[in-house]
Amino acid sequence: MKGLIEVPVNEDVGLVSGTPEEHIKTRRVRIYCPAKSAMQCGTNNIHFWQIDFDTRERWENPLMGWTSSGDPMSNLKVEFATEQEAIAHCEKMGWDYYVQQPNKNNPEPRSYGTNFSWNKRTRVSTK
């Protein structure tokens, strides 16, 4: 045997992941860039992409009142550096996916001095 061994590029490895097939074939994966926490001022820890599965079969536990689930994929959150890495992972696993684009917010810079400026549009009446 001489030559190189060729491996298919888009090999479906989702069959050997151990997850039951009914939890994978009938669901969609959402690829998204999570929003920053309301408790942080800067933009640290928001420059990554995550995947999660759509939710199904949840119920309230009558004893404690907690929400329970029989879904093995409900708490799966995987982080990726780029959107293309997340898409490549979903295609490799054979999952149906969609990409939710992040909402970009570019606020205008404001200064504290504009609160006291004598401009008719920004001035607040004290009467």
N, CA and C atoms as an extended XYZ file, in Angstrom:
381
Properties=species:S:1:pos:R:3:atomname:S:1:resname:S:1:resid:I:1 pbc="F F F"
N         0.830       -1.177        0.000 N   MET     1
C         0.000        0.000        0.000 CA  MET     1
C         0.877        1.243        0.000 C   MET     1
N         0.881        1.910       -1.091 N   LYS     2
C         1.674        3.122       -1.180 CA  LYS     2
C         0.745        4.295       -1.429 C   LYS     2
N         1.132        5.436       -0.946 N   GLY     3
C         0.326        6.635       -1.139 CA  GLY     3
C        -0.222        7.152        0.182 C   GLY     3
N        -1.022        8.159        0.086 N   LEU     4
C        -1.591        8.802        1.262 CA  LEU     4
C        -2.982        8.259        1.557 C   LEU     4
N        -3.321        8.272        2.808 N   ILE     5
C        -4.666        7.885        3.229 CA  ILE     5
C        -5.540        9.128        3.162 C   ILE     5
N        -6.647        9.033        2.457 N   GLU     6
C        -7.542       10.169        2.318 CA  GLU     6
C        -8.693       10.040        3.305 C   GLU     6
N        -8.926       11.111        4.051 N   VAL     7
C       -10.012       11.166        5.025 CA  VAL     7
C       -11.032       12.161        4.504 C   VAL     7
N       -12.325       11.778        4.473 N   PRO     8
C       -13.332       12.740        3.998 CA  PRO     8
C       -13.374       13.974        4.897 C   PRO     8
N       -13.543       15.133        4.290 N   VAL     9
C       -13.513       16.390        5.037 CA  VAL     9
C       -14.752       16.529        5.920 C   VAL     9
N       -15.919       16.254        5.405 N   ASN    10
C       -17.168       16.408        6.155 CA  ASN    10
C       -17.656       15.051        6.655 C   ASN    10
N       -16.882       14.439        7.500 N   GLU    11
C       -17.273       13.154        8.056 CA  GLU    11
C       -18.238       13.388        9.212 C   GLU    11
N       -19.359       12.693        9.222 N   ASP    12
C       -20.375       12.844       10.263 CA  ASP    12
C       -19.968       11.996       11.461 C   ASP    12
N       -19.505       12.652       12.533 N   VAL    13
C       -19.087       11.925       13.729 CA  VAL    13
C       -20.157       11.980       14.814 C   VAL    13
N       -21.324       12.532       14.515 N   GLY    14
C       -22.399       12.625       15.497 CA  GLY    14
C       -22.945       11.281       15.910 C   GLY    14
N       -22.751       10.260       15.086 N   LEU    15
C       -23.258        8.930       15.423 CA  LEU    15
C       -22.489        8.295       16.573 C   LEU    15
N       -21.238        8.665       16.754 N   VAL    16
C       -20.429        8.074       17.812 CA  VAL    16
C       -20.345        8.958       19.045 C   VAL    16
N       -21.153       10.018       19.112 N   SER    17
C       -21.092       10.924       20.262 CA  SER    17
C       -21.752       10.341       21.503 C   SER    17
N       -22.603        9.335       21.348 N   GLY    18
C       -23.253        8.719       22.494 CA  GLY    18
C       -24.614        9.306       22.826 C   GLY    18
N       -25.010       10.357       22.152 N   THR    19
C       -26.308       10.979       22.386 CA  THR    19
C       -27.365       10.253       21.580 C   THR    19
N       -28.531        9.965       22.179 N   PRO    20
C       -29.582        9.291       21.419 CA  PRO    20
C       -29.961       10.068       20.163 C   PRO    20
N       -30.259        9.339       19.109 N   GLU    21
C       -30.503        9.959       17.804 CA  GLU    21
C       -31.731       10.857       17.798 C   GLU    21
N       -32.755       10.542       18.608 N   GLU    22
C       -33.948       11.387       18.615 CA  GLU    22
C       -33.685       12.756       19.234 C   GLU    22
N       -32.610       12.875       20.006 N   HIS    23
C       -32.261       14.178       20.584 CA  HIS    23
C       -31.426       15.026       19.639 C   HIS    23
N       -30.931       14.439       18.571 N   ILE    24
C       -30.057       15.181       17.665 CA  ILE    24
C       -30.738       15.473       16.334 C   ILE    24
N       -31.376       14.506       15.730 N   LYS    25
C       -31.877       14.655       14.362 CA  LYS    25
C       -33.092       15.569       14.249 C   LYS    25
N       -33.876       15.710       15.314 N   THR    26
C       -35.105       16.502       15.236 CA  THR    26
C       -34.950       17.896       15.833 C   THR    26
N       -33.733       18.322       16.130 N   ARG    27
C       -33.525       19.601       16.809 CA  ARG    27
C       -32.603       20.508       16.019 C   ARG    27
N       -32.647       21.790       16.375 N   ARG    28
C       -31.758       22.766       15.749 CA  ARG    28
C       -30.846       23.361       16.807 C   ARG    28
N       -29.670       23.736       16.381 N   VAL    29
C       -28.676       24.352       17.248 CA  VAL    29
C       -28.623       25.835       16.922 C   VAL    29
N       -28.598       26.648       17.963 N   ARG    30
C       -28.476       28.096       17.781 CA  ARG    30
C       -27.021       28.480       18.029 C   ARG    30
N       -26.417       29.168       17.067 N   ILE    31
C       -25.071       29.692       17.208 CA  ILE    31
C       -25.210       31.190       17.435 C   ILE    31
N       -24.672       31.686       18.552 N   TYR    32
C       -24.860       33.086       18.886 CA  TYR    32
C       -23.658       33.616       19.652 C   TYR    32
N       -23.555       34.925       19.670 N   CYS    33
C       -22.533       35.621       20.453 CA  CYS    33
C       -23.255       36.190       21.676 C   CYS    33
N       -22.947       35.710       22.885 N   PRO    34
C       -23.716       36.139       24.049 CA  PRO    34
C       -23.501       37.619       24.370 C   PRO    34
N       -24.527       38.234       24.929 N   ALA    35
C       -24.443       39.640       25.320 CA  ALA    35
C       -23.642       39.762       26.602 C   ALA    35
N       -23.107       40.925       26.837 N   LYS    36
C       -22.339       41.109       28.054 CA  LYS    36
C       -23.266       41.181       29.255 C   LYS    36
N       -22.721       40.871       30.387 N   SER    37
C       -23.500       40.882       31.619 CA  SER    37
C       -23.842       42.320       31.996 C   SER    37
N       -24.967       42.508       32.636 N   ALA    38
C       -25.351       43.845       33.079 CA  ALA    38
C       -24.471       44.317       34.231 C   ALA    38
N       -23.733       43.412       34.833 N   MET    39
C       -22.911       43.752       35.980 CA  MET    39
C       -21.504       44.200       35.578 C   MET    39
N       -21.178       44.186       34.311 N   GLN    40
C       -19.837       44.590       33.909 CA  GLN    40
C       -19.890       45.832       33.041 C   GLN    40
N       -18.875       46.637       33.156 N   CYS    41
C       -18.832       47.888       32.417 CA  CYS    41
C       -18.115       47.717       31.085 C   CYS    41
N       -17.067       46.906       31.051 N   GLY    42
C       -16.258       46.767       29.847 CA  GLY    42
C       -16.791       45.705       28.914 C   GLY    42
N       -15.973       45.388       27.928 N   THR    43
C       -16.360       44.400       26.922 CA  THR    43
C       -15.514       43.145       27.028 C   THR    43
N       -15.013       42.838       28.220 N   ASN    44
C       -14.234       41.623       28.408 CA  ASN    44
C       -15.169       40.418       28.484 C   ASN    44
N       -14.705       39.282       28.034 N   ASN    45
C       -15.444       38.006       28.071 CA  ASN    45
C       -16.696       37.999       27.200 C   ASN    45
N       -16.744       38.787       26.135 N   ILE    46
C       -17.890       38.723       25.221 CA  ILE    46
C       -17.455       38.425       23.800 C   ILE    46
N       -16.173       38.208       23.592 N   HIS    47
C       -15.669       38.012       22.236 CA  HIS    47
C       -15.531       36.527       21.916 C   HIS    47
N       -16.612       35.774       22.082 N   PHE    48
C       -16.640       34.361       21.728 CA  PHE    48
C       -18.042       34.003       21.278 C   PHE    48
N       -18.184       32.835       20.703 N   TRP    49
C       -19.470       32.352       20.201 CA  TRP    49
C       -19.855       31.105       20.981 C   TRP    49
N       -21.148       30.893       21.173 N   GLN    50
C       -21.657       29.730       21.890 CA  GLN    50
C       -22.675       29.001       21.036 C   GLN    50
N       -22.877       27.718       21.353 N   ILE    51
C       -23.966       26.961       20.733 CA  ILE    51
C       -24.835       26.413       21.843 C   ILE    51
N       -26.126       26.327       21.590 N   ASP    52
C       -27.040       25.638       22.492 CA  ASP    52
C       -28.203       25.076       21.693 C   ASP    52
N       -28.809       24.034       22.219 N   PHE    53
C       -29.933       23.368       21.571 CA  PHE    53
C       -31.235       24.015       21.989 C   PHE    53
N       -32.256       23.912       21.129 N   ASP    54
C       -33.570       24.405       21.506 CA  ASP    54
C       -34.109       23.542       22.645 C   ASP    54
N       -34.964       24.133       23.468 N   THR    55
C       -35.448       23.438       24.661 CA  THR    55
C       -36.637       22.558       24.334 C   THR    55
N       -36.763       21.504       25.078 N   ARG    56
C       -37.919       20.619       24.955 CA  ARG    56
C       -38.096       19.848       26.249 C   ARG    56
N       -39.283       19.374       26.455 N   GLU    57
C       -39.739       18.583       27.592 CA  GLU    57
C       -39.166       19.033       28.939 C   GLU    57
N       -39.771       20.085       29.478 N   ARG    58
C       -39.446       20.559       30.829 CA  ARG    58
C       -40.699       20.449       31.687 C   ARG    58
N       -40.516       20.220       32.951 N   TRP    59
C       -41.634       20.167       33.886 CA  TRP    59
C       -41.176       20.684       35.230 C   TRP    59
N       -42.147       21.028       36.064 N   GLU    60
C       -41.833       21.526       37.393 CA  GLU    60
C       -41.866       20.372       38.376 C   GLU    60
N       -40.821       20.271       39.163 N   ASN    61
C       -40.731       19.232       40.166 CA  ASN    61
C       -41.704       19.563       41.303 C   ASN    61
N       -42.659       18.686       41.629 N   PRO    62
C       -43.673       19.034       42.628 CA  PRO    62
C       -43.121       19.145       44.051 C   PRO    62
N       -42.034       18.479       44.362 N   LEU    63
C       -41.509       18.508       45.715 CA  LEU    63
C       -40.822       19.830       46.034 C   LEU    63
N       -39.897       20.259       45.199 N   MET    64
C       -39.114       21.457       45.477 CA  MET    64
C       -39.515       22.658       44.624 C   MET    64
N       -40.251       22.417       43.534 N   GLY    65
C       -40.638       23.512       42.660 CA  GLY    65
C       -39.579       23.869       41.634 C   GLY    65
N       -38.534       23.062       41.519 N   TRP    66
C       -37.488       23.303       40.540 CA  TRP    66
C       -37.950       22.855       39.169 C   TRP    66
N       -37.361       23.423       38.145 N   THR    67
C       -37.648       23.007       36.782 CA  THR    67
C       -36.742       21.834       36.439 C   THR    67
N       -37.329       20.741       35.989 N   SER    68
C       -36.580       19.542       35.645 CA  SER    68
C       -36.659       19.288       34.155 C   SER    68
N       -35.751       18.465       33.675 N   SER    69
C       -35.726       18.142       32.261 CA  SER    69
C       -35.135       16.752       32.076 C   SER    69
N       -35.672       16.019       31.126 N   GLY    70
C       -35.121       14.726       30.770 CA  GLY    70
C       -34.251       14.833       29.528 C   GLY    70
N       -33.902       16.047       29.156 N   ASP    71
C       -33.153       16.313       27.938 CA  ASP    71
C       -31.657       16.331       28.239 C   ASP    71
N       -30.872       15.438       27.638 N   PRO    72
C       -29.432       15.445       27.917 CA  PRO    72
C       -28.690       16.618       27.283 C   PRO    72
N       -29.309       17.300       26.340 N   MET    73
C       -28.631       18.396       25.664 CA  MET    73
C       -29.075       19.770       26.171 C   MET    73
N       -29.890       19.830       27.222 N   SER    74
C       -30.436       21.113       27.659 CA  SER    74
C       -29.385       22.018       28.288 C   SER    74
N       -28.386       21.464       28.938 N   ASN    75
C       -27.380       22.280       29.613 CA  ASN    75
C       -26.065       22.329       28.860 C   ASN    75
N       -26.057       21.912       27.625 N   LEU    76
C       -24.839       21.909       26.830 CA  LEU    76
C       -24.574       23.301       26.277 C   LEU    76
N       -23.474       23.900       26.680 N   LYS    77
C       -23.042       25.187       26.147 CA  LYS    77
C       -21.564       25.052       25.829 C   LYS    77
N       -21.232       25.178       24.560 N   VAL    78
C       -19.857       25.056       24.103 CA  VAL    78
C       -19.432       26.396       23.535 C   VAL    78
N       -18.228       26.850       23.910 N   GLU    79
C       -17.721       28.136       23.456 CA  GLU    79
C       -16.707       27.940       22.336 C   GLU    79
N       -16.738       28.860       21.368 N   PHE    80
C       -15.823       28.842       20.238 CA  PHE    80
C       -15.239       30.237       20.065 C   PHE    80
N       -14.057       30.303       19.489 N   ALA    81
C       -13.406       31.594       19.282 CA  ALA    81
C       -14.054       32.375       18.145 C   ALA    81
N       -14.501       31.689       17.104 N   THR    82
C       -15.095       32.376       15.954 CA  THR    82
C       -16.392       31.687       15.552 C   THR    82
N       -17.162       32.390       14.739 N   GLU    83
C       -18.417       31.851       14.217 CA  GLU    83
C       -18.153       30.672       13.276 C   GLU    83
N       -17.076       30.745       12.496 N   GLN    84
C       -16.756       29.685       11.551 CA  GLN    84
C       -16.399       28.385       12.264 C   GLN    84
N       -15.745       28.470       13.429 N   GLU    85
C       -15.432       27.266       14.196 CA  GLU    85
C       -16.707       26.592       14.694 C   GLU    85
N       -17.667       27.388       15.133 N   ALA    86
C       -18.931       26.834       15.615 CA  ALA    86
C       -19.710       26.176       14.478 C   ALA    86
N       -19.721       26.797       13.312 N   ILE    87
C       -20.408       26.224       12.147 CA  ILE    87
C       -19.734       24.928       11.721 C   ILE    87
N       -18.405       24.915       11.716 N   ALA    88
C       -17.674       23.705       11.339 CA  ALA    88
C       -17.949       22.570       12.316 C   ALA    88
N       -18.063       22.878       13.603 N   HIS    89
C       -18.364       21.846       14.604 CA  HIS    89
C       -19.758       21.271       14.393 C   HIS    89
N       -20.741       22.128       14.126 N   CYS    90
C       -22.111       21.654       13.904 CA  CYS    90
C       -22.203       20.797       12.647 C   CYS    90
N       -21.497       21.184       11.602 N   GLU    91
C       -21.502       20.378       10.381 CA  GLU    91
C       -20.794       19.045       10.600 C   GLU    91
N       -19.743       19.053       11.399 N   LYS    92
C       -19.016       17.821       11.680 CA  LYS    92
C       -19.877       16.843       12.487 C   LYS    92
N       -20.672       17.379       13.407 N   MET    93
C       -21.538       16.536       14.229 CA  MET    93
C       -22.841       16.165       13.508 C   MET    93
N       -23.148       16.806       12.390 N   GLY    94
C       -24.357       16.508       11.642 CA  GLY    94
C       -25.597       17.181       12.203 C   GLY    94
N       -25.433       18.302       12.893 N   TRP    95
C       -26.545       19.014       13.509 CA  TRP    95
C       -27.077       20.078       12.560 C   TRP    95
N       -28.396       20.285       12.585 N   ASP    96
C       -29.033       21.374       11.861 CA  ASP    96
C       -28.858       22.632       12.707 C   ASP    96
N       -28.420       23.732       12.138 N   TYR    97
C       -28.101       24.927       12.910 CA  TYR    97
C       -28.592       26.184       12.211 C   TYR    97
N       -28.652       27.259       12.980 N   TYR    98
C       -28.873       28.591       12.434 CA  TYR    98
C       -28.031       29.568       13.242 C   TYR    98
N       -27.637       30.658       12.599 N   VAL    99
C       -26.757       31.645       13.217 CA  VAL    99
C       -27.577       32.877       13.575 C   VAL    99
N       -27.513       33.259       14.843 N   GLN   100
C       -28.174       34.469       15.315 CA  GLN   100
C       -27.095       35.550       15.408 C   GLN   100
N       -27.184       36.550       14.558 N   GLN   101
C       -26.174       37.600       14.529 CA  GLN   101
C       -26.292       38.481       15.773 C   GLN   101
N       -25.166       38.930       16.316 N   PRO   102
C       -25.222       39.764       17.529 CA  PRO   102
C       -25.756       41.154       17.231 C   PRO   102
N       -26.413       41.731       18.216 N   ASN   103
C       -26.888       43.110       18.110 CA  ASN   103
C       -25.736       44.031       18.459 C   ASN   103
N       -25.374       44.880       17.538 N   LYS   104
C       -24.282       45.828       17.773 CA  LYS   104
C       -24.859       47.143       18.255 C   LYS   104
N       -24.332       47.630       19.343 N   ASN   105
C       -24.779       48.893       19.919 CA  ASN   105
C       -23.582       49.829       19.959 C   ASN   105
N       -23.658       50.926       19.233 N   ASN   106
C       -22.587       51.917       19.214 CA  ASN   106
C       -23.111       53.208       19.830 C   ASN   106
N       -23.048       53.331       21.148 N   PRO   107
C       -23.574       54.546       21.779 CA  PRO   107
C       -22.683       55.746       21.486 C   PRO   107
N       -23.307       56.920       21.430 N   GLU   108
C       -22.552       58.146       21.230 CA  GLU   108
C       -21.836       58.493       22.525 C   GLU   108
N       -20.588       58.912       22.440 N   PRO   109
C       -19.887       59.285       23.672 CA  PRO   109
C       -20.502       60.547       24.270 C   PRO   109
N       -20.706       60.517       25.568 N   ARG   110
C       -21.277       61.665       26.270 CA  ARG   110
C       -20.328       62.070       27.385 C   ARG   110
N       -20.419       63.292       27.768 N   SER   111
C       -19.594       63.755       28.876 CA  SER   111
C       -20.499       64.314       29.964 C   SER   111
N       -19.943       64.423       31.143 N   TYR   112
C       -20.699       64.926       32.275 CA  TYR   112
C       -21.037       66.399       32.098 C   TYR   112
N       -20.201       67.118       31.369 N   GLY   113
C       -20.415       68.555       31.179 CA  GLY   113
C       -21.639       68.880       30.345 C   GLY   113
N       -22.113       67.942       29.518 N   THR   114
C       -23.301       68.229       28.707 CA  THR   114
C       -24.554       68.342       29.561 C   THR   114
N       -24.524       67.838       30.792 N   ASN   115
C       -25.677       67.988       31.674 CA  ASN   115
C       -25.890       69.447       32.071 C   ASN   115
N       -24.845       70.274       32.017 N   PHE   116
C       -24.915       71.652       32.458 CA  PHE   116
C       -24.744       72.649       31.321 C   PHE   116
N       -24.723       72.172       30.088 N   SER   117
C       -24.525       73.084       28.962 CA  SER   117
C       -25.784       73.914       28.730 C   SER   117
N       -25.587       75.138       28.220 N   TRP   118
C       -26.708       76.034       28.001 CA  TRP   118
C       -27.125       75.933       26.542 C   TRP   118
N       -27.765       74.818       26.210 N   ASN   119
C       -28.234       74.568       24.868 CA  ASN   119
C       -29.745       74.378       24.951 C   ASN   119
N       -30.500       74.979       24.053 N   LYS   120
C       -31.965       74.902       24.137 CA  LYS   120
C       -32.468       73.463       23.987 C   LYS   120
N       -31.754       72.642       23.226 N   ARG   121
C       -32.230       71.268       23.028 CA  ARG   121
C       -31.920       70.376       24.225 C   ARG   121
N       -30.845       70.634       24.947 N   THR   122
C       -30.471       69.747       26.046 CA  THR   122
C       -30.834       70.313       27.413 C   THR   122
N       -31.232       71.545       27.463 N   ARG   123
C       -31.506       72.197       28.764 CA  ARG   123
C       -32.828       71.704       29.329 C   ARG   123
N       -32.882       71.523       30.623 N   VAL   124
C       -34.097       71.099       31.314 CA  VAL   124
C       -34.601       72.279       32.148 C   VAL   124
N       -35.867       72.529       32.052 N   SER   125
C       -36.462       73.647       32.783 CA  SER   125
C       -36.497       73.336       34.273 C   SER   125
N       -36.227       74.336       35.092 N   THR   126
C       -36.256       74.138       36.541 CA  THR   126
C       -37.544       74.676       37.149 C   THR   126
N       -38.500       75.102       36.332 N   LYS   127
C       -39.744       75.662       36.860 CA  LYS   127
C       -40.750       74.594       37.112 C   LYS   127
